[in-house]
Coordinates of C-alpha atoms in Angstrom, one line a residue:
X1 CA 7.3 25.7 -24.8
X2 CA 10.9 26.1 -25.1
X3 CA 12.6 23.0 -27.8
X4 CA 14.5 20.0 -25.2
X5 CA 18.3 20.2 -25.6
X6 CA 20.3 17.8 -27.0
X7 CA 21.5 16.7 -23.6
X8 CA 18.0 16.1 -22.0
X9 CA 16.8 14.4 -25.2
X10 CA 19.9 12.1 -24.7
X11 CA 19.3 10.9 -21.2
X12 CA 15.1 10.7 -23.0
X13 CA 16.5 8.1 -25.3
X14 CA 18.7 6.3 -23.2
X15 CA 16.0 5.6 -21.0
X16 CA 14.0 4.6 -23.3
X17 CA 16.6 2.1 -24.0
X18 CA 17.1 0.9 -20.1
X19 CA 13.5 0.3 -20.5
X20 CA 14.1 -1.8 -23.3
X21 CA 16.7 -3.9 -21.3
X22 CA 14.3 -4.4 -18.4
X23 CA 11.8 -6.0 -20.0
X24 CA 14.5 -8.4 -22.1
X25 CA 16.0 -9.2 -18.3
X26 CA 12.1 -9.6 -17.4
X27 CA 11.6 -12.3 -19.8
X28 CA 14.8 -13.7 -19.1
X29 CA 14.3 -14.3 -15.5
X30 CA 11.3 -16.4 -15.5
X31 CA 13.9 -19.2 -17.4
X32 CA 14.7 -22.1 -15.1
X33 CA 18.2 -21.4 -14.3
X34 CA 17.7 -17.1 -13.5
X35 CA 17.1 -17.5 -9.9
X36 CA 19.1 -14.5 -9.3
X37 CA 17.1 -11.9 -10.9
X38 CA 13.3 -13.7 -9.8
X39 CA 13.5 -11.9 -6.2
X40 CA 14.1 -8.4 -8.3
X41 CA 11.5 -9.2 -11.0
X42 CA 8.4 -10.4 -8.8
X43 CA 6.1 -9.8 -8.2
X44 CA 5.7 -7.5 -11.2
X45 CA 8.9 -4.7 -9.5
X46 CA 9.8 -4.1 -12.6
X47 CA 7.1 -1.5 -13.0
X48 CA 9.0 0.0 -10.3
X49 CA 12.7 0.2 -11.7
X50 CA 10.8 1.5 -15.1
X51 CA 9.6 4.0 -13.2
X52 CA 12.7 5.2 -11.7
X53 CA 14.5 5.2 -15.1
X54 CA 11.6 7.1 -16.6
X55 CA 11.1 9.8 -14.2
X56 CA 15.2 10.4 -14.0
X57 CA 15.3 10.5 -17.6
X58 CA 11.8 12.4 -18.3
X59 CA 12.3 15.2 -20.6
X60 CA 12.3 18.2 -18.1
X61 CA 9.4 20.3 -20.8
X62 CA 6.9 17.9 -20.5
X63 CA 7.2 16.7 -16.7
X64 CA 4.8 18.9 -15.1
X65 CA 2.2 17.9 -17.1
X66 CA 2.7 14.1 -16.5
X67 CA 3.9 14.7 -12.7
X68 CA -0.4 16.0 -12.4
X69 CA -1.4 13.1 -14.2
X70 CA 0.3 10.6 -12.3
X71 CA -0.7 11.9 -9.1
X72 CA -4.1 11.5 -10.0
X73 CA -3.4 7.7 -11.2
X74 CA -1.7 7.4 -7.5
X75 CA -4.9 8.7 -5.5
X76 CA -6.9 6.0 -8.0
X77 CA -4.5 3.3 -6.6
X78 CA -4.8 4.4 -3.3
X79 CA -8.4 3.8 -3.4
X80 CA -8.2 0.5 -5.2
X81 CA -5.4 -0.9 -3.0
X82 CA -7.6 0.2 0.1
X83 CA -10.5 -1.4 -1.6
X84 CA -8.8 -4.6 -2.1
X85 CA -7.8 -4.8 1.6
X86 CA -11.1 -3.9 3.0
X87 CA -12.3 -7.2 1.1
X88 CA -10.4 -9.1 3.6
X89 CA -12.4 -8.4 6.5
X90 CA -15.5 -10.7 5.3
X91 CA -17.1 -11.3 8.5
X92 CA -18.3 -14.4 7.2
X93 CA -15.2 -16.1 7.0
X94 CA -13.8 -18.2 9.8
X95 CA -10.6 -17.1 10.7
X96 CA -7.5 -19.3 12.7
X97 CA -6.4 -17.5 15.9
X98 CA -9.3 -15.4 16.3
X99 CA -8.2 -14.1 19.6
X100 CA -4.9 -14.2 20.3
X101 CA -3.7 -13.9 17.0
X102 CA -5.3 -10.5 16.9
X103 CA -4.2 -10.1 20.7
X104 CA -0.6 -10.7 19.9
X105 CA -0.7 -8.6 16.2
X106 CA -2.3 -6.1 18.1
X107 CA 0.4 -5.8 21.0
X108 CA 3.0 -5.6 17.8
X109 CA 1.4 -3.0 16.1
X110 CA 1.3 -0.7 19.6
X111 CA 4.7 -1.6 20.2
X112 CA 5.4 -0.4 16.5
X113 CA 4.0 2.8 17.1
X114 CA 6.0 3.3 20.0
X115 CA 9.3 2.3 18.4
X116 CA 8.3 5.3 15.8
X117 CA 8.2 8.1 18.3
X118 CA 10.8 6.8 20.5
X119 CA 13.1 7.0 17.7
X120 CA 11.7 10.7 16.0
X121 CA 12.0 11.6 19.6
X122 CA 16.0 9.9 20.3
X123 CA 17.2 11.4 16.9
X124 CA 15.8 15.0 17.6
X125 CA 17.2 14.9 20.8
X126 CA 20.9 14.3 19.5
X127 CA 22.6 17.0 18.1
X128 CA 25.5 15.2 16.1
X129 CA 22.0 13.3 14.1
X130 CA 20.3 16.3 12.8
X131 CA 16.4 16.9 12.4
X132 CA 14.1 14.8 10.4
X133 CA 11.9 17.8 9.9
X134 CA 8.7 15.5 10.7
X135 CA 5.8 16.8 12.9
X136 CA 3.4 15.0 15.4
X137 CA 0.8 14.3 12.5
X138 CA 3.8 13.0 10.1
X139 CA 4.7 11.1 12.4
X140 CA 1.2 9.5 12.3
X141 CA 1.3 8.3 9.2
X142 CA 5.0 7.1 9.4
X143 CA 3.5 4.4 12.3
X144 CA 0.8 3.8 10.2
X145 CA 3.0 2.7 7.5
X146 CA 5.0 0.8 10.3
X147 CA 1.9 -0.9 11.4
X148 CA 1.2 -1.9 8.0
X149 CA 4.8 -3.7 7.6
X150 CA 3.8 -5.5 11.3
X151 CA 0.4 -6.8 9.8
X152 CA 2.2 -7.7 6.3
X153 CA 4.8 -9.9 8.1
X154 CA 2.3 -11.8 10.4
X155 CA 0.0 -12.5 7.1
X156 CA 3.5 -14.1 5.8
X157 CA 2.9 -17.0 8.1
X158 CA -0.9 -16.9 8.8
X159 CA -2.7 -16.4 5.4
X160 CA -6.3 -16.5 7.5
X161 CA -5.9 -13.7 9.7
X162 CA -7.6 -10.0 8.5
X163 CA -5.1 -7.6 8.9
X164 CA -5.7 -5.8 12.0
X165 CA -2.4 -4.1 12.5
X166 CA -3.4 -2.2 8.6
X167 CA -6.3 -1.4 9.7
X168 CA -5.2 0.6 13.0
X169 CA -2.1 1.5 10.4
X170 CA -4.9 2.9 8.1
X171 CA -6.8 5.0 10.7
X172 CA -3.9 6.5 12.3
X173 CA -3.0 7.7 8.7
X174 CA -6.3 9.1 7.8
X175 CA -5.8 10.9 11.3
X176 CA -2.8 11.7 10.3
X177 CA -3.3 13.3 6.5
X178 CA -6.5 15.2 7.7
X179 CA -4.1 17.1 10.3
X180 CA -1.3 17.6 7.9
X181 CA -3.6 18.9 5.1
X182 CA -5.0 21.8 7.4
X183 CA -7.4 23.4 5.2
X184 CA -11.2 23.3 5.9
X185 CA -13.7 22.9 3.9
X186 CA -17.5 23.7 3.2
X187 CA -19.5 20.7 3.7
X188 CA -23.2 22.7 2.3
X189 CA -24.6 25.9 2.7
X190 CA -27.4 26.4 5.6
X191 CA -29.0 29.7 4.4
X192 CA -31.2 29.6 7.7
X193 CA -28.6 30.3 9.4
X194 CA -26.9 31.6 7.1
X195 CA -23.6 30.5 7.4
X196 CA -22.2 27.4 6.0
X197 CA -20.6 23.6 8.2
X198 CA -17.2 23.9 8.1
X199 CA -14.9 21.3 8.8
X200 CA -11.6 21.7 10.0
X201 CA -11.0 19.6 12.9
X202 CA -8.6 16.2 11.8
X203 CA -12.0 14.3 14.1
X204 CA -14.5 16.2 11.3
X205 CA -12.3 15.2 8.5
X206 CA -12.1 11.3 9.9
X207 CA -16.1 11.0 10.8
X208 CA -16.6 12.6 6.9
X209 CA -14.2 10.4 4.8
X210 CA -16.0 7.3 7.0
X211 CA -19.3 8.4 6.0
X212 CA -17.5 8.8 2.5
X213 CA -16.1 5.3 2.8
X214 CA -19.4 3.8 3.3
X215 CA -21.2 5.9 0.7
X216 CA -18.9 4.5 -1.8
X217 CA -19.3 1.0 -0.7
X218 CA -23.2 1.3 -0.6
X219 CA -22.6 2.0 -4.2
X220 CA -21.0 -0.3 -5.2
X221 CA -22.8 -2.9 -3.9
X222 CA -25.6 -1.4 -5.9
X223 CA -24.1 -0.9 -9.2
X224 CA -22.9 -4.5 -9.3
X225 CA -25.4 -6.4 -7.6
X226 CA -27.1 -7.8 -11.4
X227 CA -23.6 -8.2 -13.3
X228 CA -21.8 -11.3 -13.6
X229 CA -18.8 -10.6 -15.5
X230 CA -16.0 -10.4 -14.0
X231 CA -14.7 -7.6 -16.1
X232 CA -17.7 -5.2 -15.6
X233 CA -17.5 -5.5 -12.0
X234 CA -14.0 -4.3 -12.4
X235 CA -14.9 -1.7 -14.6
X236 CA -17.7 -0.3 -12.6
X237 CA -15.9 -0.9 -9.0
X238 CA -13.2 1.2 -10.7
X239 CA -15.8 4.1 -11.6
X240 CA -17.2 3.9 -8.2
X241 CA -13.5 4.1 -6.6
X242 CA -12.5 7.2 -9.2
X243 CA -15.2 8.9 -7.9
X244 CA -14.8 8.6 -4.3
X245 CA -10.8 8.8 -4.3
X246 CA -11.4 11.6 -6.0
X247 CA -13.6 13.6 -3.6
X248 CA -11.6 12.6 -1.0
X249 CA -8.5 13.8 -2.8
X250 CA -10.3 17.1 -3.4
X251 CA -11.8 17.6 0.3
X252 CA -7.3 16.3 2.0
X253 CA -8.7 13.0 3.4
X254 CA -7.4 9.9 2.3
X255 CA -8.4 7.9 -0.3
X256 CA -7.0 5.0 0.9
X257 CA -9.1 4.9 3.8
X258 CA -11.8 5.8 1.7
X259 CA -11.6 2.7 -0.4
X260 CA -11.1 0.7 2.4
X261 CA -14.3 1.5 4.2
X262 CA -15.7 0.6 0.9
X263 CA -14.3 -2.6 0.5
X264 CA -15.6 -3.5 4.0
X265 CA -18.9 -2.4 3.1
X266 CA -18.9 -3.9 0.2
X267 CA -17.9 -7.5 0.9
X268 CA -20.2 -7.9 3.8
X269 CA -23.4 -6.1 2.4
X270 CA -23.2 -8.2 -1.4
X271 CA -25.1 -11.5 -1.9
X272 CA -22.3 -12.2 -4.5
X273 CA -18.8 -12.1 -2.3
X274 CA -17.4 -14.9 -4.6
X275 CA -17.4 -13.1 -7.6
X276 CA -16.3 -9.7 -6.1
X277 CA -13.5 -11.2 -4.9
X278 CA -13.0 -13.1 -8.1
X279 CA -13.1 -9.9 -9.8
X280 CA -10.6 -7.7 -7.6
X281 CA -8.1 -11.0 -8.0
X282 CA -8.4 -10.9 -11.6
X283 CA -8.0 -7.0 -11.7
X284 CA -5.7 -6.4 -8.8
X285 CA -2.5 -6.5 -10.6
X286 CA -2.8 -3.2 -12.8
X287 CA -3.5 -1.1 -10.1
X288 CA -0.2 -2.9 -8.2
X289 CA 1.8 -2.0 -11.8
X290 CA 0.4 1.6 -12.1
X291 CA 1.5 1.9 -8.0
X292 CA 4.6 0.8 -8.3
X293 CA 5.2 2.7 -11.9
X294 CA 3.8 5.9 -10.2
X295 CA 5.8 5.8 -6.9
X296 CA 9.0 5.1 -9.0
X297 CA 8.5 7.6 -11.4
X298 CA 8.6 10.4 -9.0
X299 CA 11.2 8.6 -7.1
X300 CA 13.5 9.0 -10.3
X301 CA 12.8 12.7 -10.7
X302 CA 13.4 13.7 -6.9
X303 CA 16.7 12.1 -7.2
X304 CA 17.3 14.1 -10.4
X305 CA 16.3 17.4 -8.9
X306 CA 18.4 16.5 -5.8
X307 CA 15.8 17.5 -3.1
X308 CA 16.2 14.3 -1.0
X309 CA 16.8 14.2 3.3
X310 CA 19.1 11.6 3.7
X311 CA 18.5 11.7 7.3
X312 CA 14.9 11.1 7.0
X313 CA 15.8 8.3 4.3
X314 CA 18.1 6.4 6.8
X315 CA 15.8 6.9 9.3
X316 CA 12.2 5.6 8.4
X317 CA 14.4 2.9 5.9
X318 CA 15.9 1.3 9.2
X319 CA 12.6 1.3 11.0
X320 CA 10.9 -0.6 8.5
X321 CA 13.4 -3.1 7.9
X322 CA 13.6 -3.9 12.1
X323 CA 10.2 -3.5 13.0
X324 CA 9.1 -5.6 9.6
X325 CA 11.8 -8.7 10.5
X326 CA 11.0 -8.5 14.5
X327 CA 7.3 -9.4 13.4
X328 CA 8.6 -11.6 11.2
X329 CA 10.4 -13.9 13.6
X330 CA 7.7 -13.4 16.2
X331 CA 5.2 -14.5 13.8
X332 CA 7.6 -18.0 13.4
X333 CA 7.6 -18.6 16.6
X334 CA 3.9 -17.9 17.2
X335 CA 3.1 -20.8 14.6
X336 CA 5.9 -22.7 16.0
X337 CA 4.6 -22.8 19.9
X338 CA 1.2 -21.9 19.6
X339 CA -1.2 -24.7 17.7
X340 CA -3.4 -24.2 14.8
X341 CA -7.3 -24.8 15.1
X342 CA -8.8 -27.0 12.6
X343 CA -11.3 -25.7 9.9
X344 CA -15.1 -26.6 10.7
X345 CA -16.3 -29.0 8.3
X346 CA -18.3 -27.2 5.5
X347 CA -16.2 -24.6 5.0
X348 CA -16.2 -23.0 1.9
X349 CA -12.9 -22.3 0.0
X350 CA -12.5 -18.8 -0.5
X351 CA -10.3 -17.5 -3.9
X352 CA -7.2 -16.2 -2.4
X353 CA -7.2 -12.4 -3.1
X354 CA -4.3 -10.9 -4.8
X355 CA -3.6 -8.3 -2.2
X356 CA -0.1 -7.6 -0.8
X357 CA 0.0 -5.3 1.9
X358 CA 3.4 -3.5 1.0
X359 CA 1.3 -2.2 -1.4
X360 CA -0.8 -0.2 1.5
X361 CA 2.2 1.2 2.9
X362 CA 3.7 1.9 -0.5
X363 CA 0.4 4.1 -1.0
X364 CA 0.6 5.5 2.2
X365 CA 3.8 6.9 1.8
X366 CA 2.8 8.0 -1.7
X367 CA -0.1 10.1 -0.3
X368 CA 2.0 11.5 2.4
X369 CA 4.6 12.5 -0.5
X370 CA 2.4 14.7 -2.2
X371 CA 1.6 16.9 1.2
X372 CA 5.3 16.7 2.6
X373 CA 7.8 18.9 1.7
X374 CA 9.1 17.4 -1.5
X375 CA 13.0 16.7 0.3
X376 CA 11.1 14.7 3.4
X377 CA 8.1 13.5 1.2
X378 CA 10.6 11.6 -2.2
X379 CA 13.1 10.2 1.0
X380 CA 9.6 8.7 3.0
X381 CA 8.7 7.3 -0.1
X382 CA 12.0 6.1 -0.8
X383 CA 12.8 4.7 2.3
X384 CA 9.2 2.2 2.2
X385 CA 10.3 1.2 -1.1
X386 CA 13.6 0.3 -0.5
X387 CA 12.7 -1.4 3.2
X388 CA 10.6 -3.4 1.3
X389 CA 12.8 -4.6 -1.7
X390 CA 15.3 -5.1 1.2
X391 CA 13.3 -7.2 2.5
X392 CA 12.8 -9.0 -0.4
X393 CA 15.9 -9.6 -0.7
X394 CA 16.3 -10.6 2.4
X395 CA 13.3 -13.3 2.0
X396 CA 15.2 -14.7 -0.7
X397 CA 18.1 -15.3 0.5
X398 CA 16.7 -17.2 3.2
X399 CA 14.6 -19.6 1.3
X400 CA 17.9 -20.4 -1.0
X401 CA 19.9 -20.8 2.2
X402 CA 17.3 -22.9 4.1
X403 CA 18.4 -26.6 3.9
X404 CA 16.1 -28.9 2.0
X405 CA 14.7 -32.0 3.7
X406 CA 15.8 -35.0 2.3
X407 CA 12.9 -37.1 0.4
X408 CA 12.2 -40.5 2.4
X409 CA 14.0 -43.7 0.7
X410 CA 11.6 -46.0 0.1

């Protein structure tokens, strides 16, 4: 291994001290008075900017080796992120706009979809625009991701509704990733016939990480069905997730998917849903840090090395930013016109689950990063990040904007 130069051990340290800073301006932020830096702190980006700042000041010897072990750290949050989000379609719960909320979120997500291709299709066409190098099963997963940001901007105003527009947004990527990873593989030996099951169709691959999905649920469900603490049911959840993230990793499916199967599975097969959703609230959050530390990190170092398509940057980054704030405002004005049902009486309170769904489309474009070339892959991945901080932002600004009503003068 060849000694780090002065200059690279440099930029090493003054990372190191940028670090530093961001966790001082971390601290300093959650003091009354800091409203300007809370939208760029929470929840919990800072793991995000620390990743930048580390992987454009990683020492160049050593960042291989951590590149491989990061990736495997991203495929684990995949699966935990997916299992998370498959917790929310308990279907015991009684949900508010059963229909036409999932008629109208529904109609969003199509019309997401075809926003996508119109647009791949528009900027192709024109010469002065350029290529964004993305084929039909990229393209896939980009409106699965966009169908994500839909069903994350309806669950902004109705907290009760599952998230259909992910879970369409989650299929259409597993279709997606199995088409784009092209290489088949040997499912088990028949010496009968002596020849072995391949599968290489993107239908195979689908059918086999659904089956996969389920397995891992199944055991789950069985490995925490006579534990009640909270902590071991993260610990073994998180075993049962390694593995199954893992196979999938190793076979090109998606591990989101995967985990998301599982987490359906899971939640409506357990006799203790309370405490499983107890336990992914309480646990939630380090898989949301290690995501957004992961997704920065190799955001920093393909800025470093330079390989970034602006095009497909400006491109995917203005799609999620309309598409998200169009089912935004229709969202609004579907709670503003259309009336809320009342919850039945016996009802049990459910713990709210620490999920955010920017977080699915985060690993989405994290898993489409690592098949991409690495110039469209780091400028996806770029662009879902900053759409979302954009959005943020956005959010922010019009909370602090939004006029206050008066308190009644007694």
């Amino acid at each position: 291994m060849m000694a780090p130069e002065l200059m690279d051990l440099g930029r090493f340290g003054l990372g190191l001290v940028l670090i530093a800073g961001l966790r001082v301006l971390t601290q300093l932020a959650r003091r009354p008075g800091a409203e300007f830096w809370a939208p760029l702190m929470a929840p919990r980006l800072h793991y995000g900017l620390a990743g930048i700042i580390s992987g454009y000041t990683f020492l160049p010897q050593l960042a291989p080796a951590f590149a491989a072990l990061l990736s495997v750290v991203l495929v684990f949050c995949g699966g935990w992120v997916g299992l998370a989000a498959g917790c929310s379609f308990d279907l015991r719960r009684e949900y508010k706009h059963r229909f036409l909320g999932l008629l109208l979120e529904g109609g969003q997500a199509g019309l997401a979809m075809a926003a996508v291709l119109l647009a791949a299709y528009l900027v192709n066409k024109l010469p002065q625009a350029g290529s964004i190098y993305l084929s039909g099963a990229a393209l896939e997963v980009v409106c699965g991701i966009c169908m994500v940001g839909i069903s994350a901007a309806g669950a902004e105003q109705q907290a009760g509704r599952p998230p259909l527009a992910a879970l369409c947004g989650a299929l259409l990527a597993a279709l997606g990733v199995g088409q784009l990873h092209g290489e088949a593989f040997l499912l088990t030996s028949l010496e009968l016939a002596q020849r072995g099951l391949m599968v290489d169709s993107p239908v195979g691959k689908l059918f086999w990480s659904t089956l996969l999905g389920c397995f891992v649920g199944l055991l789950g469900d069985l490995v925490t069905r006579d534990q009640f603490n909270g902590w071991v049911i993260c610990y073994l959840l998180a075993g049962v997730v390694l593995l199954g993230g893992g196979i999938a990793a190793a076979l090109g499916l998606e591990p989101l998917w995967v985990g998301l199967l599982a987490g359906a599975w899971l939640i409506n097969a357990t006799l203790r849903r309370l405490d499983i959703l107890e336990a992914m609230s309480q646990s939630y959050s380090f898989a949301q840090s290690a995501l957004l530390f992961g997704c920065g990190w190799f955001l920093g170092e393909g800025v470093l090395a330079g390989g970034v398509s602006l095009r497909v940057f400006a491109w995917a980054a203005l799609l999620v930013v309309v598409l998200r704030l169009a089912a935004r405002l229709s969202s609004r004005l579907e709670v503003r016109y259309v009336p809320a049902e009342r919850p039945h009486r016996g009802q049990r309170p459910v713990p709210a689950g620490a999920i955010d769904l920017d977080d699915v489309g985060l690993a989405l474009a994290a898993s489409l990063m690592r098949i991409l070339p690495a110039e469209a892959g780091i400028a996806l991945l770029g662009a879902v990040a900053a759409g979302q901080l954009c959005l943020r932002l956005i959010g922010w600004w019009s909370r602090r904007l939004r006029p206050q009503t008066p308190a009644p003068v007694v």
